Every structure is written in structure tokens, then in C-alpha cells.
Tab-separated table of C-alpha atoms in Angstrom:
chain	number	residue	atom	x	y	z
A	25	MET	CA	23.697	81.394	45.966
A	26	ILE	CA	23.640	78.959	48.893
A	27	ARG	CA	21.117	76.903	46.929
A	28	LEU	CA	23.724	76.120	44.250
A	29	LEU	CA	26.525	75.262	46.647
A	30	ALA	CA	25.368	71.627	46.797
A	31	GLY	CA	26.451	71.384	43.174
A	32	LEU	CA	29.397	73.751	43.262
A	33	VAL	CA	31.184	72.362	46.342
A	34	PRO	CA	31.747	68.856	44.888
A	35	ALA	CA	32.574	70.433	41.507
A	36	VAL	CA	35.451	72.253	43.198
A	37	GLY	CA	36.388	69.204	45.265
A	38	ALA	CA	36.687	66.902	42.239
A	39	PRO	CA	39.907	68.398	40.762
A	40	VAL	CA	41.303	69.046	44.251
A	41	ALA	CA	41.079	65.314	45.049
A	42	GLY	CA	43.399	64.580	42.137
A	43	MET	CA	46.117	66.991	43.265
A	44	LYS	CA	49.300	65.183	44.182
A	45	LEU	CA	49.540	66.839	47.604
A	46	LEU	CA	46.012	65.768	48.635
A	47	ARG	CA	45.870	62.285	47.102
A	48	PRO	CA	46.610	60.524	50.424
A	49	ARG	CA	43.650	62.405	51.942
A	50	ALA	CA	41.251	61.870	49.055
A	51	VAL	CA	38.869	59.664	51.034
A	52	GLN	CA	38.704	62.161	53.902
A	53	LEU	CA	37.981	64.897	51.349
A	54	LEU	CA	35.125	62.795	49.949
A	55	ALA	CA	33.619	62.401	53.430
A	56	VAL	CA	33.930	66.109	54.240
A	57	VAL	CA	32.358	67.230	50.950
A	58	ALA	CA	29.562	64.658	51.313
A	59	ALA	CA	28.808	65.844	54.866
A	60	LEU	CA	28.818	69.492	53.762
A	61	ASP	CA	26.553	68.701	50.805
A	62	ALA	CA	24.103	66.843	53.046
A	63	ALA	CA	23.995	69.813	55.439
A	64	LEU	CA	23.408	72.229	52.525
A	65	ALA	CA	20.643	70.018	51.143
A	66	LEU	CA	18.990	69.944	54.574
A	67	ALA	CA	19.178	73.736	54.765
A	68	VAL	CA	17.677	74.130	51.289
A	69	ALA	CA	14.902	71.588	51.962
A	70	PHE	CA	13.647	73.106	55.203
A	71	GLY	CA	15.132	76.603	55.139
A	72	THR	CA	13.020	77.594	52.151
A	73	PRO	CA	9.422	78.711	52.816
A	74	ALA	CA	6.921	75.914	52.173
A	75	GLY	CA	5.377	76.075	48.721
A	76	SER	CA	7.793	78.724	47.470
A	77	VAL	CA	9.460	78.583	44.041
A	78	VAL	CA	12.781	80.392	43.815
A	79	ARG	CA	14.599	80.855	40.494
A	80	VAL	CA	18.279	81.781	40.371
A	81	VAL	CA	21.013	82.407	37.775
A	82	ASP	CA	18.659	84.027	35.231
A	83	GLY	CA	16.057	81.342	35.774
A	84	PHE	CA	18.271	78.394	34.808
A	85	PHE	CA	17.917	76.832	38.249
A	86	VAL	CA	14.810	76.447	40.386
A	87	VAL	CA	14.270	75.572	44.035
A	88	ASP	CA	10.797	74.103	44.424
A	89	ALA	CA	9.318	71.151	46.287
A	90	THR	CA	10.638	68.563	43.802
A	91	SER	CA	14.215	69.844	43.773
A	92	ARG	CA	14.254	70.336	47.553
A	93	LEU	CA	13.083	66.790	48.289
A	94	PHE	CA	15.345	64.962	45.858
A	95	LEU	CA	18.369	67.123	46.591
A	96	LEU	CA	17.978	65.989	50.186
A	97	VAL	CA	17.550	62.313	49.264
A	98	VAL	CA	20.508	61.975	46.887
A	99	ASN	CA	22.904	63.860	49.145
A	100	PHE	CA	22.054	61.772	52.182
A	101	VAL	CA	22.607	58.659	50.077
A	102	PHE	CA	25.913	60.107	48.877
A	103	LEU	CA	26.943	60.683	52.486
A	104	GLY	CA	26.276	57.005	53.166
A	105	VAL	CA	28.400	56.066	50.153
A	106	ALA	CA	31.258	58.294	51.368
A	107	ALA	CA	31.120	56.664	54.824
A	108	TYR	CA	31.213	53.214	53.223
A	109	VAL	CA	34.236	54.084	51.045
A	110	TRP	CA	36.055	55.604	54.025
A	111	THR	CA	35.588	52.542	56.247
A	112	ARG	CA	36.384	50.060	53.470
A	113	VAL	CA	39.634	51.825	52.574
A	114	ARG	CA	40.579	52.118	56.241
A	115	ASP	CA	39.942	48.416	56.903
A	116	THR	CA	41.436	47.184	53.600
A	117	PRO	CA	44.570	49.249	52.838
A	118	GLU	CA	45.071	47.729	49.377
A	119	LEU	CA	41.937	49.569	48.250
A	120	GLN	CA	43.882	52.808	48.664
A	121	GLU	CA	45.415	52.231	45.227
A	122	ARG	CA	43.973	54.746	42.734
A	123	ILE	CA	41.318	55.764	45.232
A	124	GLU	CA	41.785	59.416	44.271
A	125	ARG	CA	40.418	58.525	40.824
A	126	LEU	CA	37.229	57.119	42.352
A	127	VAL	CA	36.884	60.187	44.604
A	128	THR	CA	37.392	62.617	41.713
A	129	PHE	CA	34.773	61.027	39.481
A	130	SER	CA	32.367	60.514	42.387
A	131	LEU	CA	32.490	64.213	43.262
A	132	GLY	CA	32.033	65.132	39.592
A	133	PHE	CA	29.101	62.727	39.456
A	134	ILE	CA	27.293	64.230	42.477
A	135	ALA	CA	28.000	67.783	41.300
A	136	ALA	CA	26.274	67.099	37.970
A	137	ALA	CA	23.469	65.223	39.750
A	138	ASN	CA	22.742	68.107	42.122
A	139	LEU	CA	22.741	70.692	39.358
A	140	ALA	CA	20.446	68.477	37.238
A	141	ILE	CA	17.934	68.284	40.090
A	142	LEU	CA	18.013	72.087	40.442
A	143	SER	CA	17.813	72.740	36.703
A	144	ASN	CA	14.861	74.770	35.408
A	145	HIS	CA	15.669	73.986	31.747
A	146	LEU	CA	14.782	70.565	30.362
A	147	VAL	CA	17.638	70.395	27.845
A	148	ALA	CA	20.175	71.614	30.412
A	149	MET	CA	18.868	68.963	32.804
A	150	TRP	CA	19.315	66.339	30.093
A	151	VAL	CA	22.907	67.459	29.511
A	152	LEU	CA	23.674	67.295	33.241
A	153	VAL	CA	22.148	63.819	33.518
A	154	GLU	CA	24.437	62.695	30.698
A	155	LEU	CA	27.407	64.229	32.523
A	156	THR	CA	26.616	61.856	35.395
A	157	THR	CA	26.844	59.050	32.831
A	158	LEU	CA	30.274	60.191	31.640
A	159	ALA	CA	31.461	60.308	35.264
A	160	ALA	CA	29.924	56.903	36.007
A	161	VAL	CA	31.641	54.966	33.194
A	162	PRO	CA	35.156	55.156	34.738
A	163	LEU	CA	33.607	54.512	38.164
A	164	VAL	CA	32.103	51.240	36.923
A	165	GLN	CA	35.552	50.306	35.591
A	166	HIS	CA	37.343	51.131	38.874
A	167	ARG	CA	39.990	48.492	39.611
A	168	GLY	CA	38.449	46.891	36.578
A	169	THR	CA	38.117	43.330	35.461
A	170	ALA	CA	37.112	42.269	31.960
A	171	ALA	CA	33.528	41.817	33.201
A	172	ARG	CA	33.444	45.371	34.600
A	173	LEU	CA	34.805	46.734	31.350
A	174	ARG	CA	32.080	44.969	29.345
A	175	ALA	CA	29.407	46.177	31.781
A	176	SER	CA	30.614	49.777	31.547
A	177	TRP	CA	30.483	49.749	27.750
A	178	LYS	CA	27.023	48.180	27.762
A	179	TYR	CA	25.917	50.917	30.182
A	180	PHE	CA	27.438	53.616	27.980
A	181	LEU	CA	25.900	52.149	24.791
A	182	PHE	CA	22.368	52.029	26.180
A	183	SER	CA	22.808	55.474	27.747
A	184	SER	CA	23.804	56.812	24.334
A	185	VAL	CA	20.701	55.299	22.735
A	186	GLY	CA	18.556	56.824	25.488
A	187	LEU	CA	20.331	60.128	24.917
A	188	ALA	CA	19.501	60.023	21.207
A	189	LEU	CA	15.843	59.138	21.824
A	190	THR	CA	15.452	61.998	24.298
A	191	LEU	CA	17.112	64.442	21.907
A	192	LEU	CA	14.795	63.349	19.109
A	193	GLY	CA	11.860	63.823	21.490
A	194	PHE	CA	12.996	67.371	22.234
A	195	ALA	CA	13.101	68.085	18.500
A	196	CYS	CA	9.524	66.827	18.142
A	197	LEU	CA	8.361	68.937	21.095
A	198	ALA	CA	9.999	71.995	19.527
A	199	ARG	CA	8.265	71.261	16.218
A	200	GLY	CA	4.964	70.971	18.074
A	201	MET	CA	5.506	74.355	19.722
A	202	GLU	CA	6.202	75.945	16.351
A	203	ALA	CA	3.117	74.319	14.833
A	204	SER	CA	0.957	75.700	17.659
A	205	GLY	CA	1.999	79.252	16.763
A	206	ALA	CA	4.593	79.872	19.462
A	207	ARG	CA	7.067	82.618	18.606
A	208	GLU	CA	9.968	80.394	19.590
A	209	ALA	CA	10.539	76.995	21.098
A	210	THR	CA	11.589	77.118	24.721
A	211	PHE	CA	12.628	74.382	27.144
A	212	PHE	CA	12.463	76.398	30.340
A	213	LEU	CA	9.955	74.589	32.541
A	214	ASP	CA	7.596	77.537	32.870
A	215	GLY	CA	7.800	78.152	29.087
A	216	LEU	CA	6.964	74.501	28.404
A	217	ALA	CA	4.033	74.740	30.812
A	218	GLU	CA	2.722	77.759	28.893
A	219	ALA	CA	3.124	75.938	25.555
A	220	ALA	CA	1.374	72.857	26.961
A	221	ARG	CA	-1.850	74.878	27.294
A	222	GLN	CA	-2.099	75.012	23.506
A	223	PRO	CA	-4.056	72.249	21.731
A	224	THR	CA	-2.036	69.059	21.461
A	225	ASP	CA	-0.890	67.672	18.120
A	226	VAL	CA	0.917	64.620	16.769
A	227	TRP	CA	4.375	66.230	17.158
A	228	ARG	CA	3.890	66.880	20.852
A	229	ARG	CA	2.539	63.393	21.433
A	230	LEU	CA	5.427	61.807	19.555
A	231	GLY	CA	7.883	64.002	21.448
A	232	LEU	CA	6.432	62.933	24.793
A	233	VAL	CA	6.645	59.250	23.859
A	234	LEU	CA	10.290	59.573	22.820
A	235	VAL	CA	11.343	61.702	25.808
A	236	LEU	CA	9.757	59.299	28.300
A	237	LEU	CA	11.271	56.288	26.514
A	238	GLY	CA	14.714	57.934	26.456
A	239	LEU	CA	14.625	58.979	30.112
A	240	GLY	CA	13.206	55.559	30.956
A	241	THR	CA	16.528	54.076	29.844
A	242	LYS	CA	18.142	55.509	32.988
A	243	LEU	CA	15.317	54.019	35.073
A	244	GLY	CA	15.853	50.600	33.542
A	245	LEU	CA	12.365	50.461	32.006
A	246	ALA	CA	11.663	47.795	29.392
A	247	PRO	CA	12.728	47.454	26.639
A	248	MET	CA	15.843	49.525	27.525
A	249	TYR	CA	16.670	47.649	30.740
A	250	VAL	CA	19.340	45.194	29.516
A	251	TRP	CA	22.273	47.259	30.791
A	252	LEU	CA	21.047	47.483	34.382
A	253	PRO	CA	21.482	43.977	35.902
A	254	ASP	CA	25.008	43.526	34.530
A	255	THR	CA	26.143	47.034	35.443
A	256	TYR	CA	24.769	46.920	38.989
A	257	GLN	CA	26.239	43.449	39.543
A	258	GLN	CA	29.733	44.203	38.227
A	259	SER	CA	30.242	47.697	39.636
A	260	PRO	CA	31.930	48.278	43.007
A	261	PRO	CA	29.178	48.469	45.692
A	262	ALA	CA	29.611	52.221	46.245
A	263	VAL	CA	29.298	52.856	42.506
A	264	THR	CA	26.216	50.632	42.269
A	265	VAL	CA	24.548	52.796	44.928
A	266	LEU	CA	25.456	55.942	42.989
A	267	LEU	CA	23.753	54.502	39.914
A	268	ALA	CA	20.780	52.877	41.659
A	269	ALA	CA	19.928	55.453	44.317
A	270	VAL	CA	21.372	58.712	42.953
A	271	GLN	CA	21.347	58.660	39.152
A	272	PHE	CA	18.031	56.798	39.133
A	273	ASN	CA	16.416	59.579	41.158
A	274	VAL	CA	18.012	62.323	39.080
A	275	ALA	CA	16.494	60.772	35.951
A	276	LEU	CA	13.230	60.341	37.851
A	277	VAL	CA	13.186	64.081	38.596
A	278	ALA	CA	13.436	64.696	34.832
A	279	VAL	CA	10.455	62.368	34.290
A	280	PHE	CA	8.600	64.167	37.093
A	281	ARG	CA	9.195	67.492	35.322
A	282	VAL	CA	7.720	66.151	32.096
A	283	VAL	CA	4.692	64.702	33.899
A	284	GLN	CA	4.202	67.913	35.904
A	285	ILE	CA	4.046	69.928	32.683
A	286	TYR	CA	1.900	67.662	30.499
A	287	HIS	CA	-0.345	65.606	32.813
A	288	ARG	CA	-3.276	67.999	32.477
A	289	THR	CA	-3.300	67.990	28.673
A	290	ASP	CA	-1.681	64.713	27.567
A	291	GLN	CA	-2.369	62.291	30.415
A	292	ASP	CA	-3.722	59.697	27.984
A	293	VAL	CA	-0.354	59.474	26.200
A	294	ILE	CA	1.584	59.454	29.487
A	295	SER	CA	-0.704	56.799	30.986
A	296	ALA	CA	-0.625	54.464	28.015
A	297	GLU	CA	3.161	54.526	27.733
A	298	LEU	CA	4.168	54.447	31.387
A	299	VAL	CA	1.648	51.790	32.453
A	300	THR	CA	2.713	49.547	29.535
A	301	LEU	CA	6.435	50.041	30.166
A	302	GLY	CA	5.976	49.635	33.914
A	303	LEU	CA	4.065	46.369	33.683
A	304	ALA	CA	6.532	44.951	31.133
A	305	THR	CA	9.443	45.939	33.395
A	306	MET	CA	7.871	44.256	36.419
A	307	ALA	CA	7.375	41.068	34.383
A	308	VAL	CA	10.987	41.072	33.184
A	309	SER	CA	12.144	41.621	36.764
A	310	ALA	CA	10.103	38.688	38.089
A	311	PHE	CA	11.429	36.269	35.468
A	312	GLY	CA	14.985	37.411	36.141
A	313	ILE	CA	14.638	36.997	39.924
A	314	ILE	CA	13.254	33.476	39.446
A	315	ALA	CA	16.240	32.507	37.281
A	316	THR	CA	19.151	34.085	39.169
A	317	ARG	CA	21.226	32.587	41.972
A	318	ASN	CA	23.361	35.689	42.462
A	319	TYR	CA	22.237	37.850	45.389
A	320	ILE	CA	23.695	41.100	44.022
A	321	ARG	CA	22.058	40.501	40.655
A	322	LEU	CA	18.818	39.672	42.476
A	323	ILE	CA	18.825	43.091	44.148
A	324	ALA	CA	19.564	44.671	40.754
A	325	LEU	CA	16.616	42.852	39.173
A	326	ALA	CA	14.425	43.957	42.095
A	327	SER	CA	15.425	47.520	41.172
A	328	LEU	CA	13.739	46.924	37.827
A	329	ASN	CA	10.590	45.986	39.718
A	330	HIS	CA	10.743	49.249	41.662
A	331	GLY	CA	11.135	51.226	38.450
A	332	GLY	CA	8.098	49.454	37.013
A	333	VAL	CA	5.945	50.254	40.072
A	334	ILE	CA	6.951	53.920	39.885
A	335	ALA	CA	6.171	54.069	36.147
A	336	ILE	CA	2.719	52.553	36.694
A	337	GLY	CA	1.979	54.976	39.534
A	338	LEU	CA	3.019	57.954	37.423
A	339	GLY	CA	0.963	56.637	34.543
A	340	ILE	CA	-2.300	56.400	36.469
A	341	GLY	CA	-1.713	59.667	38.362
A	342	GLY	CA	-4.316	61.047	40.758
A	343	VAL	CA	-4.213	59.557	44.231
A	344	ALA	CA	-1.304	57.299	43.221
A	345	ALA	CA	1.013	60.302	42.878
A	346	TYR	CA	1.626	60.532	46.621
A	347	GLY	CA	2.340	56.804	46.694
A	348	VAL	CA	4.856	57.245	43.877
A	349	VAL	CA	6.766	59.935	45.773
A	350	LEU	CA	6.757	57.842	48.948
A	351	TYR	CA	7.808	54.712	47.063
A	352	ALA	CA	10.575	56.481	45.113
A	353	VAL	CA	12.202	57.939	48.228
A	354	SER	CA	11.867	54.608	50.077
A	355	ASN	CA	13.373	52.858	47.069
A	356	ALA	CA	16.504	55.037	47.239
A	357	PHE	CA	17.180	54.127	50.873
A	358	ILE	CA	16.359	50.435	50.362
A	359	LYS	CA	18.862	50.127	47.507
A	360	ALA	CA	21.515	51.996	49.482
A	361	ILE	CA	21.095	49.619	52.449
A	362	LEU	CA	21.036	46.443	50.364
A	363	PHE	CA	23.845	47.168	47.902
A	364	LEU	CA	26.231	48.465	50.584
A	365	THR	CA	25.437	45.454	52.776
A	366	ALA	CA	25.829	43.085	49.838
A	367	GLY	CA	29.274	44.573	49.275
A	368	LYS	CA	30.226	43.679	52.853
A	369	ILE	CA	28.859	40.143	52.428
A	370	GLU	CA	30.724	39.583	49.158
A	371	ALA	CA	33.968	40.870	50.709
A	372	HIS	CA	33.513	38.406	53.589
A	373	TYR	CA	32.480	35.268	51.693
A	374	ARG	CA	34.259	35.984	48.383
A	375	THR	CA	31.200	34.793	46.476
A	376	GLU	CA	27.944	36.189	45.106
A	377	ASP	CA	26.203	32.809	44.926
A	378	VAL	CA	23.193	32.571	47.246
A	379	ARG	CA	23.882	28.848	47.723
A	380	GLU	CA	27.288	29.573	49.255
A	381	VAL	CA	26.010	32.011	51.904
A	382	SER	CA	24.042	30.878	54.926
A	383	GLY	CA	23.370	31.962	58.478
A	384	LEU	CA	24.109	35.664	58.039
A	385	LEU	CA	22.448	36.600	61.310
A	386	LYS	CA	24.853	34.325	63.201
A	387	ASP	CA	27.933	34.748	61.035
A	388	MET	CA	27.715	38.506	60.300
A	389	PRO	CA	25.172	39.901	62.792
A	390	TYR	CA	25.165	43.536	61.645
A	391	SER	CA	25.222	42.813	57.926
A	392	GLY	CA	22.720	39.983	58.383
A	393	LEU	CA	20.331	42.275	60.235
A	394	PHE	CA	20.539	45.040	57.620
A	395	PHE	CA	20.190	42.506	54.805
A	396	MET	CA	17.097	41.019	56.477
A	397	VAL	CA	15.432	44.364	57.138
A	398	GLY	CA	16.390	45.650	53.694
A	399	THR	CA	14.840	42.572	52.101
A	400	PHE	CA	11.610	43.059	54.060
A	401	ALA	CA	11.465	46.666	52.835
A	402	LEU	CA	12.354	45.514	49.309
A	403	LEU	CA	9.382	43.137	49.320
A	404	GLY	CA	7.024	45.833	50.583
A	405	PHE	CA	6.473	44.556	54.129
A	406	PRO	CA	4.872	46.867	56.695
A	407	PRO	CA	5.714	49.139	58.449
A	408	PHE	CA	8.164	50.503	55.851
A	409	GLY	CA	7.462	53.380	53.474
A	410	SER	CA	7.675	51.017	50.495
A	411	PHE	CA	4.623	49.134	51.802
A	412	LEU	CA	2.516	52.287	52.129
A	413	GLY	CA	3.644	53.617	48.758
A	414	GLU	CA	2.852	50.314	47.022
A	415	LEU	CA	-0.530	50.165	48.732
A	416	ILE	CA	-1.446	53.659	47.534
A	417	VAL	CA	-0.427	52.817	43.961
A	418	MET	CA	-2.601	49.674	44.088
A	419	SER	CA	-5.486	51.729	45.441
A	420	GLY	CA	-5.013	54.132	42.541
A	421	LEU	CA	-5.222	51.242	40.056
A	422	ILE	CA	-8.593	50.204	41.497
A	423	GLY	CA	-9.832	53.787	41.736
A	424	ARG	CA	-9.002	54.492	38.089
A	425	GLY	CA	-10.527	51.241	36.851
A	426	TYR	CA	-7.301	49.491	35.826
A	427	TYR	CA	-8.600	46.100	36.949
A	428	GLY	CA	-6.575	44.053	34.466
A	429	VAL	CA	-3.398	45.910	35.335
A	430	PHE	CA	-4.186	45.476	39.037
A	431	ALA	CA	-4.541	41.700	38.621
A	432	ALA	CA	-1.258	41.479	36.657
A	433	PHE	CA	0.418	43.780	39.209
A	434	CYS	CA	-0.572	41.540	42.128
A	435	THR	CA	0.379	38.346	40.277
A	436	ILE	CA	3.853	39.646	39.439
A	437	LEU	CA	4.408	40.927	42.976
A	438	THR	CA	3.455	37.513	44.370
A	439	ALA	CA	5.866	35.715	42.035
A	440	THR	CA	8.595	38.214	42.959
A	441	PHE	CA	7.974	37.713	46.663
A	442	ILE	CA	8.166	33.921	46.425
A	443	ALA	CA	11.268	33.901	44.217
A	444	THR	CA	13.107	36.460	46.362
A	445	GLY	CA	12.245	34.690	49.610
A	446	ARG	CA	13.357	31.334	48.218
A	447	SER	CA	16.815	32.746	47.510
A	448	VAL	CA	17.369	35.252	50.299
A	449	PHE	CA	15.732	33.781	53.417
A	450	PRO	CA	18.109	30.763	53.634
A	451	MET	CA	20.999	33.214	53.399
A	452	ILE	CA	19.692	35.022	56.469
A	453	TRP	CA	18.388	32.216	58.702
A	454	GLY	CA	20.212	29.121	57.526
A	455	GLU	CA	22.924	27.384	59.475
A	456	PRO	CA	26.367	29.001	58.967
A	457	ARG	CA	28.643	26.955	56.730
A	458	LYS	CA	31.719	28.069	58.656
A	459	ARG	CA	32.394	29.744	61.959
A	460	VAL	CA	34.381	32.976	62.058
A	461	ASP	CA	35.252	35.531	64.704
A	462	TRP	CA	33.379	38.750	63.891
A	463	ALA	CA	35.240	41.903	64.848
A	464	SER	CA	33.115	44.701	66.266
A	465	GLN	CA	32.128	47.361	63.743
A	466	PRO	CA	32.624	51.056	64.509
A	467	LEU	CA	29.594	53.327	64.583
A	468	ALA	CA	30.689	55.121	61.391
A	469	THR	CA	30.237	51.839	59.499
A	470	ILE	CA	26.611	51.283	60.435
A	471	LEU	CA	25.335	54.791	61.205
A	472	PRO	CA	24.367	55.738	57.593
A	473	LYS	CA	22.364	52.525	57.191
A	474	LEU	CA	20.691	53.113	60.570
A	475	VAL	CA	19.649	56.586	59.353
A	476	PHE	CA	18.283	55.100	56.112
A	477	LEU	CA	16.381	52.492	58.107
A	478	ALA	CA	14.934	55.172	60.398
A	479	CYS	CA	13.744	57.093	57.333
A	480	LEU	CA	12.063	53.963	55.939
A	481	LEU	CA	10.245	53.398	59.212
A	482	ALA	CA	9.220	57.058	59.485
A	483	MET	CA	7.726	56.979	55.988
A	484	GLY	CA	5.680	53.940	56.946
A	485	LEU	CA	4.627	55.017	60.439
A	486	TYR	CA	4.755	58.785	60.904
A	487	LEU	CA	6.253	61.542	58.803
A	488	PRO	CA	6.985	64.831	60.594
A	489	ALA	CA	4.662	67.577	59.368
A	490	PRO	CA	7.306	69.567	57.382
A	491	VAL	CA	8.492	66.419	55.581
A	492	ASN	CA	4.957	65.259	54.861
A	493	ALA	CA	4.107	68.713	53.493
A	494	LEU	CA	7.107	68.476	51.153
A	495	PHE	CA	5.990	65.051	49.913
A	496	ARG	CA	2.459	66.328	49.310
A	497	GLN	CA	3.698	69.370	47.395
A	498	VAL	CA	5.671	67.141	45.036
A	499	ALA	CA	2.663	64.833	44.634
A	500	ALA	CA	0.370	67.804	43.932
A	501	GLY	CA	2.610	68.806	41.040
A	502	LEU	CA	2.157	65.308	39.600
A	503	GLY	CA	-1.629	65.616	39.702
A	504	ALA	CA	-2.480	64.244	43.145
A	505	GLN	CA	-6.087	64.880	44.079
């Protein structure tokens, strides 16, 4: 039962936060629940025997390498979000207004996210992912402007389309199971794995295409990416991190489950779709980064690039699988660092225009340092985990003979690097436009980002043996050789 507490604790905390008696303490409740969830995730990740698969609640939930790793990642990110909200509300009292609403929906969001990661039933996982969407819509609108309202509805519209595509894909998969002679269609992961051993047919292939396209909506893969830049830009920073580093990885777990089940029998379909979508997404990201002069939107567009790299790595499989896992986890921490820091910068300068921000390292030393290091990790500089993950994916492209894709991959990455550096580096190293007195920041403000940074460095330099074993177990499920 302890394995489900990561989902149940915030589910209980969500309605409690809205109680009239506890509303003044809602932010403290968020921090306590986030800390407890992170501790539970740590216990599940490393308190479970390596390589074991534990099913609970009549098999509806599973604790395996994939769920253990991503439960740990999303809950540590959520703890960083809770710390950010706590310090922002403490330092800016006017943000206290309606904060219990943000806390309630945030706890509901993480409860659904945790249960989705633990789900052993593909349809149940899909439902839980959509529950995170329903919780996220009012979060995007928090203290809303007209722009936030439009962004939230765009997010909801594209999520609904992705929902419909995934549902249609499930129907096709069920039809394929019936056509193969199965007694009944099942969406338990082990049942799907058993059905996948049967000869493939057009229904299963069509179902896979639709499911991956529908789930790809949450990852911001082309052509269903339009919602992402606007939503990430307009949302409050804490909410952007929930979408970019939590919901993204929950949806990625669902894609991992599909790939784990079908990569042995339908890798050609998976490869063709994911490599195509990934390359198109990277191209869209590069053009967007070249055109934008908004640093928050730039980070959002870079998130598209990350999604494209992950899709390509999953598509080629083999040795690239370990790189995908490494890159995906690094990506979560990079986005948490950058979006939370960007929120601090925007609150200080009251602008999102890169041309109006200069000399961050002198003007805002802590934020400038995190923004600089986060940008280096974003661009795949060594010694961060993103560099190693990207390098392994590129090696996989060469090893599998994807020479044309490799050339396009490198070209797009180069254009992205140049365009990002042109916008961001003057922000960091330029001469400050105005001098201000910078008050010292308490440890609670910077500690979560320091932990994320330490994780990025560890993934690039040296992973402790138990963590590395967990990464390799996840990669093995994706077909790593």
C-alpha cells in the first residue's frame, strides 16, 4: 500500500487545502505534501528490489523500473515547484489571494500524475493523464488575464483532440486483438504484451499510429504542437513547470509503455512515425527560436526540440534507448531550473523581452547563474546529462544507418544553438541596464534548483550504481542492446 501513497496523499490533501480553516496555511500544506511525496517516491525507487515487478490493487497498478524512476523524477520536480510557490507567496503577499485554489488543483494534478505513472492498464493511464489536463486548465488561468484564458482553451482544445485520437487508437488495437483470435480485448500491460506476440495486422498498425499521435499531443510533437508555446509562455511559472516537467513525463511514460509492448513486433511502424514526428518537431522548434524575442517563449520552443530528440531516440531504439532515458530525465530538471528562474527574472524586470534584460550575472547573481547553467544544459553542453543523452542518440542514428536523419539532426541542432545563444547570452553577460540592490536569497529559494543541477551533473559525470541500474532497466524495456 505504501507504493500508492504517493498518489493518495495529494489526493487527500487537495480538498483539505480548500477548507476554510486551512486556507491561510494552504502553501505550507503544499510544501509538506510535496516533501512527503518526494520521500515516498525515494522509498519506492530504492526500497524495491532491483528488477522486481510488483502489482497491486488487483493488478491495476505496477511498480517496475519505469514507474519507480519517473515517480521519483516528477515528485522531486513537484517539491521544487512547492518551494518556489512558498517563497514567492512569502515575499509577495498579494499572491496570497486565491492561493488555496492553486494549491488544490496542483495537489489534484500530482495525485493523478502519480497514479498514471503507476498504472498497469493503458486505458486507465489515459484517463488519469486526462485528469491532469482537467486540473491544469484552471491552473493555467490562475489570476488570469485574457491571454491566459485563451492559452488555457487552446491547451484544452488540443488535449481533447489528442484524447480523441488516442481513444480511436485503442478501438483499433481492440479490433486487432479480436481479429487475431483473442477471446477478449484487454488493455492490461501484460495482456497487451501477450496479444502483441500474435501476427500483426492493419488494425494494430493503425491503432499504434493513432495512439502515438494522440499521446504525442501532450509531448508537443508536430503537427499537434501549436498549444505548447502559448500555454507555457502565459502560464504562471510554477504551472509551466508542472506542464513541462511533470505532465510531459507522465505522457512520456505512456509512450514508453506502448514502445515496451510493441517494439519487438512493430518497430518499423514505431520508427517511421516517431522519427518523422521528431524531426519535424525539431525543425519547427528551430524556426520558432530564430523568430522569437521572448525568453520564456524561447525556453518553451526549446522544449519542443527536446520532445523531438526523445521521439527520434525512441524511434530508432537499440543503443539509443539508454540515451533517451538519460535525456528525458535531464530534460525534466533543465525545464524546472529554467522556467522557475525565468519567473524570477520576469518578476524583477517586468518584461519577457530579451532585448530589455541584460547583465543578469551582475544584476541578479543567483538567477543569472542558474539561467546560464540551465541554458548550457539546454543546449547540450558537457558535462551535463543532456549532452551524454544527445550523444548516445546521435550514435544510435549512425549505428542504425539513419545518415540523412543524422545530417538533418545536426543541422537543426546547430541552428538552434546559434539562435538561442544570440538571444540568451547577451541577457547573461551584457552590461546591466540599471543598477539595483539585490537582497540575499534564503537557502529554501535556491536549494531545489541546486539539487536539480547536481542531478544534471551526476548524469553527465557519474551516476551512482543503484541509479544507473534503474536507468538501464528502463532502457532495456525499450529495446536497449
